[in-house]
Amino acid sequence: MPYSDPSNQYIPPTTALIGSAHGYVFNADEVTLEAEIHAVDPLATSYLNWSLQLWAGDVLVAEASFGALYPDSFGIARVGATVSANLPAGTNEHMLTLVLAGDDGTGLQRYDAVTYPRSERFVLPLIEGSVAYRLDTDCTEISAECIRNPRAADNMSGSLVLELWALPAAYQGGAFSGILIGSEFVGALAGQSQWNNVSARLPACELPAGQWHLVLMLREWVGNTYLTRDYRNFALTVDGPLPTPTAAPEAEAAPAPVATPAPAAAPAEKPAAKAAKKPAAKAVDKTAEKTAEKAPAKKSKPAAATKAPAAEPVSAAKRNAKKSAPVHKPGRVSVNTAGVSDLAAVSGVNGATAEGIIAGRPWATLDDLIKVKGIGTKSLDKLKHLLKL
């Protein structure tokens, strides 16, 4: 059936058409596209570069390019290729359309298309149950009730990550552009297996002004990139700008804790207390009065020191715990998801080593880091308790 292009770029199929023989076959993350092309204008057909595209709604699943077509004496050219497939995320069923596109040097134009009557549901790792997030001034929390791999038992997934994104519009699948709020590496999952109650605590984020749609994505490593396998849009939007993480120290400047412990701290400095009493007995000595006026200022320092226990929950160790995504593995930096600055902040890892770690991703075990230039056996033993997958 003719392809109806809503963008008004549809070209009447006077040059080439998709014949009666055509189809597609999926194999994991690859798809084979085949078609018999009828050249209506054989001369014009040989001047264009032709492609077969497979679409799932508005999502381009795969594209195979063939260059110029040279039909046989019956005006037929047979093409086929196996290419990578960008499978649509989610668990919905999709109607697939095979499109014949030609490029005359000004860009691809659609010449013909066939929509298949049978819908497809792709077997991909997915999120099940409830999901949630929490944005705070000092951390970001994400959680999913269940992550499951419905593939066959011997079909291990690629490395999976759980990511929270802020997008200008609700996510509908396919390509997207937005702000990555946080990412948690959760590992590879065997087929017919699942993880329950997955949660992560990530560093705090900031968002610019505007209205943002938040979406939790489950993405899978396919050898050269991560592809979105499932997603959950959150109904309520978030209005930016959000406070930056540096706004958190305002709690340390709160005056309330200073006034209360000040009298209790007075006995701790007996010499200062005596200096305060002497000017009270000798009011004639102006120098002593000045000393007495300064004495309370000195005593305010212990009062400030008493604030330290109040700020103790935000200690360096706990800040590191917040930066490490999983709640059950605090203090470690992920070699598969952390940036150069986070890795270089680890004791024993410099900038060049951090770039080497990122270039070798994904890492299956920490022992494999011995392949990175700058990491030896002894240094790896020291780094193991500071790093994670």
PDB file of C-alpha atoms in Angstrom, residues 50-240:
ATOM      1  CA  TRP A  50      18.419   3.589  -2.315  1.00  0.00           C
ATOM      2  CA  SER A  51      17.657   2.439   1.207  1.00  0.00           C
ATOM      3  CA  LEU A  52      15.202   0.160   2.959  1.00  0.00           C
ATOM      4  CA  GLN A  53      13.930   1.444   6.306  1.00  0.00           C
ATOM      5  CA  LEU A  54      11.918  -0.367   8.953  1.00  0.00           C
ATOM      6  CA  TRP A  55       9.722   1.833  11.146  1.00  0.00           C
ATOM      7  CA  ALA A  56       7.691   1.127  14.285  1.00  0.00           C
ATOM      8  CA  GLY A  57       5.293   4.063  14.316  1.00  0.00           C
ATOM      9  CA  ASP A  58       7.535   7.139  14.524  1.00  0.00           C
ATOM     10  CA  VAL A  59      10.608   5.144  15.629  1.00  0.00           C
ATOM     11  CA  LEU A  60      13.206   4.223  12.994  1.00  0.00           C
ATOM     12  CA  VAL A  61      14.115   0.633  13.865  1.00  0.00           C
ATOM     13  CA  ALA A  62      16.667  -0.102  11.127  1.00  0.00           C
ATOM     14  CA  GLU A  63      18.033   1.182   7.834  1.00  0.00           C
ATOM     15  CA  ALA A  64      19.955  -0.645   5.098  1.00  0.00           C
ATOM     16  CA  SER A  65      21.577   1.335   2.267  1.00  0.00           C
ATOM     17  CA  PHE A  66      22.251  -0.218  -1.139  1.00  0.00           C
ATOM     18  CA  GLY A  67      23.431   2.615  -3.360  1.00  0.00           C
ATOM     19  CA  ALA A  68      22.257   2.666  -6.980  1.00  0.00           C
ATOM     20  CA  LEU A  69      19.954  -0.103  -8.205  1.00  0.00           C
ATOM     21  CA  TYR A  70      20.427  -1.820 -11.547  1.00  0.00           C
ATOM     22  CA  PRO A  71      17.316  -3.847 -12.377  1.00  0.00           C
ATOM     23  CA  ASP A  72      17.371  -6.935 -14.571  1.00  0.00           C
ATOM     24  CA  SER A  73      15.685  -7.249 -17.940  1.00  0.00           C
ATOM     25  CA  PHE A  74      12.324  -7.544 -16.191  1.00  0.00           C
ATOM     26  CA  GLY A  75      12.887  -4.270 -14.334  1.00  0.00           C
ATOM     27  CA  ILE A  76      13.408  -5.974 -10.965  1.00  0.00           C
ATOM     28  CA  ALA A  77      16.223  -5.445  -8.453  1.00  0.00           C
ATOM     29  CA  ARG A  78      16.491  -7.683  -5.385  1.00  0.00           C
ATOM     30  CA  VAL A  79      18.133  -6.231  -2.267  1.00  0.00           C
ATOM     31  CA  GLY A  80      18.761  -7.451   1.245  1.00  0.00           C
ATOM     32  CA  ALA A  81      21.024  -6.831   4.240  1.00  0.00           C
ATOM     33  CA  THR A  82      21.384  -7.587   7.949  1.00  0.00           C
ATOM     34  CA  VAL A  83      21.793  -4.450  10.069  1.00  0.00           C
ATOM     35  CA  SER A  84      21.616  -3.361  13.697  1.00  0.00           C
ATOM     36  CA  ALA A  85      18.120  -2.828  15.059  1.00  0.00           C
ATOM     37  CA  ASN A  86      17.080  -0.047  17.419  1.00  0.00           C
ATOM     38  CA  LEU A  87      14.196  -1.932  19.017  1.00  0.00           C
ATOM     39  CA  PRO A  88      11.405   0.278  20.377  1.00  0.00           C
ATOM     40  CA  ALA A  89      11.446   0.559  24.163  1.00  0.00           C
ATOM     41  CA  GLY A  90       8.567  -0.575  26.320  1.00  0.00           C
ATOM     42  CA  THR A  91       6.146  -3.488  26.267  1.00  0.00           C
ATOM     43  CA  ASN A  92       3.612  -2.176  23.738  1.00  0.00           C
ATOM     44  CA  GLU A  93       2.804  -3.851  20.454  1.00  0.00           C
ATOM     45  CA  HIS A  94       3.995  -2.065  17.295  1.00  0.00           C
ATOM     46  CA  MET A  95       2.826  -2.004  13.699  1.00  0.00           C
ATOM     47  CA  LEU A  96       5.893  -2.174  11.436  1.00  0.00           C
ATOM     48  CA  THR A  97       6.292  -0.406   8.088  1.00  0.00           C
ATOM     49  CA  LEU A  98       8.889  -1.152   5.406  1.00  0.00           C
ATOM     50  CA  VAL A  99       9.845   2.019   3.524  1.00  0.00           C
ATOM     51  CA  LEU A 100      11.669   2.395   0.189  1.00  0.00           C
ATOM     52  CA  ALA A 101      13.672   5.646   0.254  1.00  0.00           C
ATOM     53  CA  GLY A 102      15.855   7.224  -2.415  1.00  0.00           C
ATOM     54  CA  ASP A 103      18.454   9.986  -2.254  1.00  0.00           C
ATOM     55  CA  ASP A 104      19.161  12.143  -5.304  1.00  0.00           C
ATOM     56  CA  GLY A 105      21.757  14.216  -3.438  1.00  0.00           C
ATOM     57  CA  THR A 106      19.302  16.425  -1.569  1.00  0.00           C
ATOM     58  CA  GLY A 107      18.395  13.906   1.142  1.00  0.00           C
ATOM     59  CA  LEU A 108      16.306  10.758   1.494  1.00  0.00           C
ATOM     60  CA  GLN A 109      12.758  10.857   0.151  1.00  0.00           C
ATOM     61  CA  ARG A 110      10.161   8.133   0.634  1.00  0.00           C
ATOM     62  CA  TYR A 111       8.987   6.517  -2.581  1.00  0.00           C
ATOM     63  CA  ASP A 112       6.916   3.580  -1.378  1.00  0.00           C
ATOM     64  CA  ALA A 113       5.970   1.786   1.831  1.00  0.00           C
ATOM     65  CA  VAL A 114       4.264  -1.382   3.054  1.00  0.00           C
ATOM     66  CA  THR A 115       2.686  -1.737   6.499  1.00  0.00           C
ATOM     67  CA  TYR A 116       2.558  -5.284   7.856  1.00  0.00           C
ATOM     68  CA  PRO A 117      -0.764  -6.482   9.246  1.00  0.00           C
ATOM     69  CA  ARG A 118       0.737  -8.334  12.207  1.00  0.00           C
ATOM     70  CA  SER A 119       1.965  -6.287  15.137  1.00  0.00           C
ATOM     71  CA  GLU A 120       5.224  -7.052  16.973  1.00  0.00           C
ATOM     72  CA  ARG A 121       5.980  -7.148  20.696  1.00  0.00           C
ATOM     73  CA  PHE A 122       9.713  -7.191  21.459  1.00  0.00           C
ATOM     74  CA  VAL A 123      11.146  -9.282  24.286  1.00  0.00           C
ATOM     75  CA  LEU A 124      13.393  -6.862  26.193  1.00  0.00           C
ATOM     76  CA  PRO A 125      14.506  -6.310  29.789  1.00  0.00           C
ATOM     77  CA  LEU A 126      11.764  -4.365  31.517  1.00  0.00           C
ATOM     78  CA  ILE A 127      10.654  -2.529  34.648  1.00  0.00           C
ATOM     79  CA  GLU A 128       7.757  -4.031  36.599  1.00  0.00           C
ATOM     80  CA  GLY A 129       5.799  -2.757  39.585  1.00  0.00           C
ATOM     81  CA  SER A 130       6.049   0.711  41.062  1.00  0.00           C
ATOM     82  CA  VAL A 131       8.824   3.242  40.458  1.00  0.00           C
ATOM     83  CA  ALA A 132       9.736   6.385  42.398  1.00  0.00           C
ATOM     84  CA  TYR A 133      12.242   9.208  42.660  1.00  0.00           C
ATOM     85  CA  ARG A 134      13.151  11.919  45.164  1.00  0.00           C
ATOM     86  CA  LEU A 135      15.123  15.098  44.487  1.00  0.00           C
ATOM     87  CA  ASP A 136      16.823  16.689  47.495  1.00  0.00           C
ATOM     88  CA  THR A 137      19.457  19.361  47.992  1.00  0.00           C
ATOM     89  CA  ASP A 138      22.100  16.780  48.875  1.00  0.00           C
ATOM     90  CA  CYS A 139      21.074  13.682  46.898  1.00  0.00           C
ATOM     91  CA  THR A 140      18.820  12.098  44.291  1.00  0.00           C
ATOM     92  CA  GLU A 141      17.065   8.813  45.022  1.00  0.00           C
ATOM     93  CA  ILE A 142      15.544   6.429  42.464  1.00  0.00           C
ATOM     94  CA  SER A 143      13.856   3.053  42.950  1.00  0.00           C
ATOM     95  CA  ALA A 144      12.097   0.330  40.974  1.00  0.00           C
ATOM     96  CA  GLU A 145      10.093  -2.500  42.467  1.00  0.00           C
ATOM     97  CA  CYS A 146      11.365  -5.046  39.928  1.00  0.00           C
ATOM     98  CA  ILE A 147      13.709  -5.324  36.925  1.00  0.00           C
ATOM     99  CA  ARG A 148      13.148  -8.500  34.884  1.00  0.00           C
ATOM    100  CA  ASN A 149      14.713 -10.182  31.853  1.00  0.00           C
ATOM    101  CA  PRO A 150      11.922 -12.125  30.066  1.00  0.00           C
ATOM    102  CA  ARG A 151      14.252 -13.616  27.451  1.00  0.00           C
ATOM    103  CA  ALA A 152      15.180 -17.291  27.331  1.00  0.00           C
ATOM    104  CA  ALA A 153      17.081 -18.674  30.310  1.00  0.00           C
ATOM    105  CA  ASP A 154      20.358 -18.841  28.361  1.00  0.00           C
ATOM    106  CA  ASN A 155      19.999 -15.266  27.038  1.00  0.00           C
ATOM    107  CA  MET A 156      22.019 -13.027  29.351  1.00  0.00           C
ATOM    108  CA  SER A 157      21.308  -9.334  29.043  1.00  0.00           C
ATOM    109  CA  GLY A 158      23.968  -6.750  28.366  1.00  0.00           C
ATOM    110  CA  SER A 159      24.992  -4.429  31.171  1.00  0.00           C
ATOM    111  CA  LEU A 160      21.883  -2.652  32.462  1.00  0.00           C
ATOM    112  CA  VAL A 161      21.671   0.862  33.890  1.00  0.00           C
ATOM    113  CA  LEU A 162      18.769   2.657  35.541  1.00  0.00           C
ATOM    114  CA  GLU A 163      18.680   6.339  34.573  1.00  0.00           C
ATOM    115  CA  LEU A 164      16.532   9.298  35.572  1.00  0.00           C
ATOM    116  CA  TRP A 165      16.138  11.888  32.792  1.00  0.00           C
ATOM    117  CA  ALA A 166      14.513  15.314  32.606  1.00  0.00           C
ATOM    118  CA  LEU A 167      12.999  15.919  29.157  1.00  0.00           C
ATOM    119  CA  PRO A 168      11.134  18.903  27.683  1.00  0.00           C
ATOM    120  CA  ALA A 169       8.214  16.568  26.809  1.00  0.00           C
ATOM    121  CA  ALA A 170       6.978  13.164  27.944  1.00  0.00           C
ATOM    122  CA  TYR A 171       9.066  10.347  26.459  1.00  0.00           C
ATOM    123  CA  GLN A 172       7.352   8.316  23.735  1.00  0.00           C
ATOM    124  CA  GLY A 173      10.235   6.081  22.664  1.00  0.00           C
ATOM    125  CA  GLY A 174      12.995   6.508  20.098  1.00  0.00           C
ATOM    126  CA  ALA A 175      15.641   9.245  20.115  1.00  0.00           C
ATOM    127  CA  PHE A 176      15.467  11.925  22.787  1.00  0.00           C
ATOM    128  CA  SER A 177      17.316  14.949  24.137  1.00  0.00           C
ATOM    129  CA  GLY A 178      17.326  16.115  27.745  1.00  0.00           C
ATOM    130  CA  ILE A 179      19.276  16.277  31.012  1.00  0.00           C
ATOM    131  CA  LEU A 180      20.589  13.138  32.720  1.00  0.00           C
ATOM    132  CA  ILE A 181      19.801  13.557  36.419  1.00  0.00           C
ATOM    133  CA  GLY A 182      21.393  10.331  37.624  1.00  0.00           C
ATOM    134  CA  SER A 183      22.518   6.892  36.440  1.00  0.00           C
ATOM    135  CA  GLU A 184      22.942   3.645  38.386  1.00  0.00           C
ATOM    136  CA  PHE A 185      24.782   0.619  36.966  1.00  0.00           C
ATOM    137  CA  VAL A 186      22.894  -2.535  37.982  1.00  0.00           C
ATOM    138  CA  GLY A 187      24.774  -5.212  36.006  1.00  0.00           C
ATOM    139  CA  ALA A 188      23.869  -8.043  33.606  1.00  0.00           C
ATOM    140  CA  LEU A 189      20.771 -10.168  34.250  1.00  0.00           C
ATOM    141  CA  ALA A 190      20.222 -13.768  33.160  1.00  0.00           C
ATOM    142  CA  GLY A 191      17.142 -14.651  31.158  1.00  0.00           C
ATOM    143  CA  GLN A 192      14.027 -15.574  33.175  1.00  0.00           C
ATOM    144  CA  SER A 193      15.545 -13.795  36.201  1.00  0.00           C
ATOM    145  CA  GLN A 194      14.723 -10.604  38.046  1.00  0.00           C
ATOM    146  CA  TRP A 195      15.969  -8.164  40.693  1.00  0.00           C
ATOM    147  CA  ASN A 196      13.550  -6.931  43.332  1.00  0.00           C
ATOM    148  CA  ASN A 197      13.518  -3.615  45.195  1.00  0.00           C
ATOM    149  CA  VAL A 198      16.289  -1.931  43.215  1.00  0.00           C
ATOM    150  CA  SER A 199      17.208   1.446  44.681  1.00  0.00           C
ATOM    151  CA  ALA A 200      20.060   3.905  44.370  1.00  0.00           C
ATOM    152  CA  ARG A 201      21.217   7.101  46.028  1.00  0.00           C
ATOM    153  CA  LEU A 202      22.921   9.450  43.583  1.00  0.00           C
ATOM    154  CA  PRO A 203      24.550  12.888  43.805  1.00  0.00           C
ATOM    155  CA  ALA A 204      22.207  15.878  43.881  1.00  0.00           C
ATOM    156  CA  CYS A 205      21.286  17.545  40.610  1.00  0.00           C
ATOM    157  CA  GLU A 206      20.249  20.926  39.311  1.00  0.00           C
ATOM    158  CA  LEU A 207      17.830  21.795  36.527  1.00  0.00           C
ATOM    159  CA  PRO A 208      17.604  25.058  34.569  1.00  0.00           C
ATOM    160  CA  ALA A 209      14.445  27.112  34.386  1.00  0.00           C
ATOM    161  CA  GLY A 210      11.511  25.506  32.623  1.00  0.00           C
ATOM    162  CA  GLN A 211       8.993  22.704  32.993  1.00  0.00           C
ATOM    163  CA  TRP A 212      10.570  19.240  32.939  1.00  0.00           C
ATOM    164  CA  HIS A 213       9.039  15.815  32.388  1.00  0.00           C
ATOM    165  CA  LEU A 214      10.870  13.163  34.411  1.00  0.00           C
ATOM    166  CA  VAL A 215      11.239   9.618  33.083  1.00  0.00           C
ATOM    167  CA  LEU A 216      12.963   6.565  34.564  1.00  0.00           C
ATOM    168  CA  MET A 217      14.693   4.525  31.828  1.00  0.00           C
ATOM    169  CA  LEU A 218      16.138   1.023  31.816  1.00  0.00           C
ATOM    170  CA  ARG A 219      18.958   0.956  29.262  1.00  0.00           C
ATOM    171  CA  GLU A 220      21.091  -1.932  27.979  1.00  0.00           C
ATOM    172  CA  TRP A 221      24.650  -2.008  26.619  1.00  0.00           C
ATOM    173  CA  VAL A 222      24.665  -3.549  23.117  1.00  0.00           C
ATOM    174  CA  GLY A 223      28.394  -3.481  22.362  1.00  0.00           C
ATOM    175  CA  ASN A 224      28.870   0.118  21.279  1.00  0.00           C
ATOM    176  CA  THR A 225      26.159   2.115  23.041  1.00  0.00           C
ATOM    177  CA  TYR A 226      23.273   1.958  25.499  1.00  0.00           C
ATOM    178  CA  LEU A 227      19.754   1.466  24.123  1.00  0.00           C
ATOM    179  CA  THR A 228      16.553   2.225  26.025  1.00  0.00           C
ATOM    180  CA  ARG A 229      14.681  -1.002  26.759  1.00  0.00           C
ATOM    181  CA  ASP A 230      11.871   0.198  29.016  1.00  0.00           C
ATOM    182  CA  TYR A 231      10.736   3.456  30.582  1.00  0.00           C
ATOM    183  CA  ARG A 232       8.230   4.982  32.989  1.00  0.00           C
ATOM    184  CA  ASN A 233       7.050   8.571  32.642  1.00  0.00           C
ATOM    185  CA  PHE A 234       6.156  10.334  35.885  1.00  0.00           C
ATOM    186  CA  ALA A 235       2.824  12.141  35.727  1.00  0.00           C
ATOM    187  CA  LEU A 236       3.814  15.298  37.608  1.00  0.00           C
ATOM    188  CA  THR A 237       6.207  17.748  35.978  1.00  0.00           C
ATOM    189  CA  VAL A 238       9.060  19.493  37.794  1.00  0.00           C
ATOM    190  CA  ASP A 239       9.526  23.254  37.543  1.00  0.00           C
ATOM    191  CA  GLY A 240      13.077  24.590  37.300  1.00  0.00           C
TER     192      GLY A 240
END
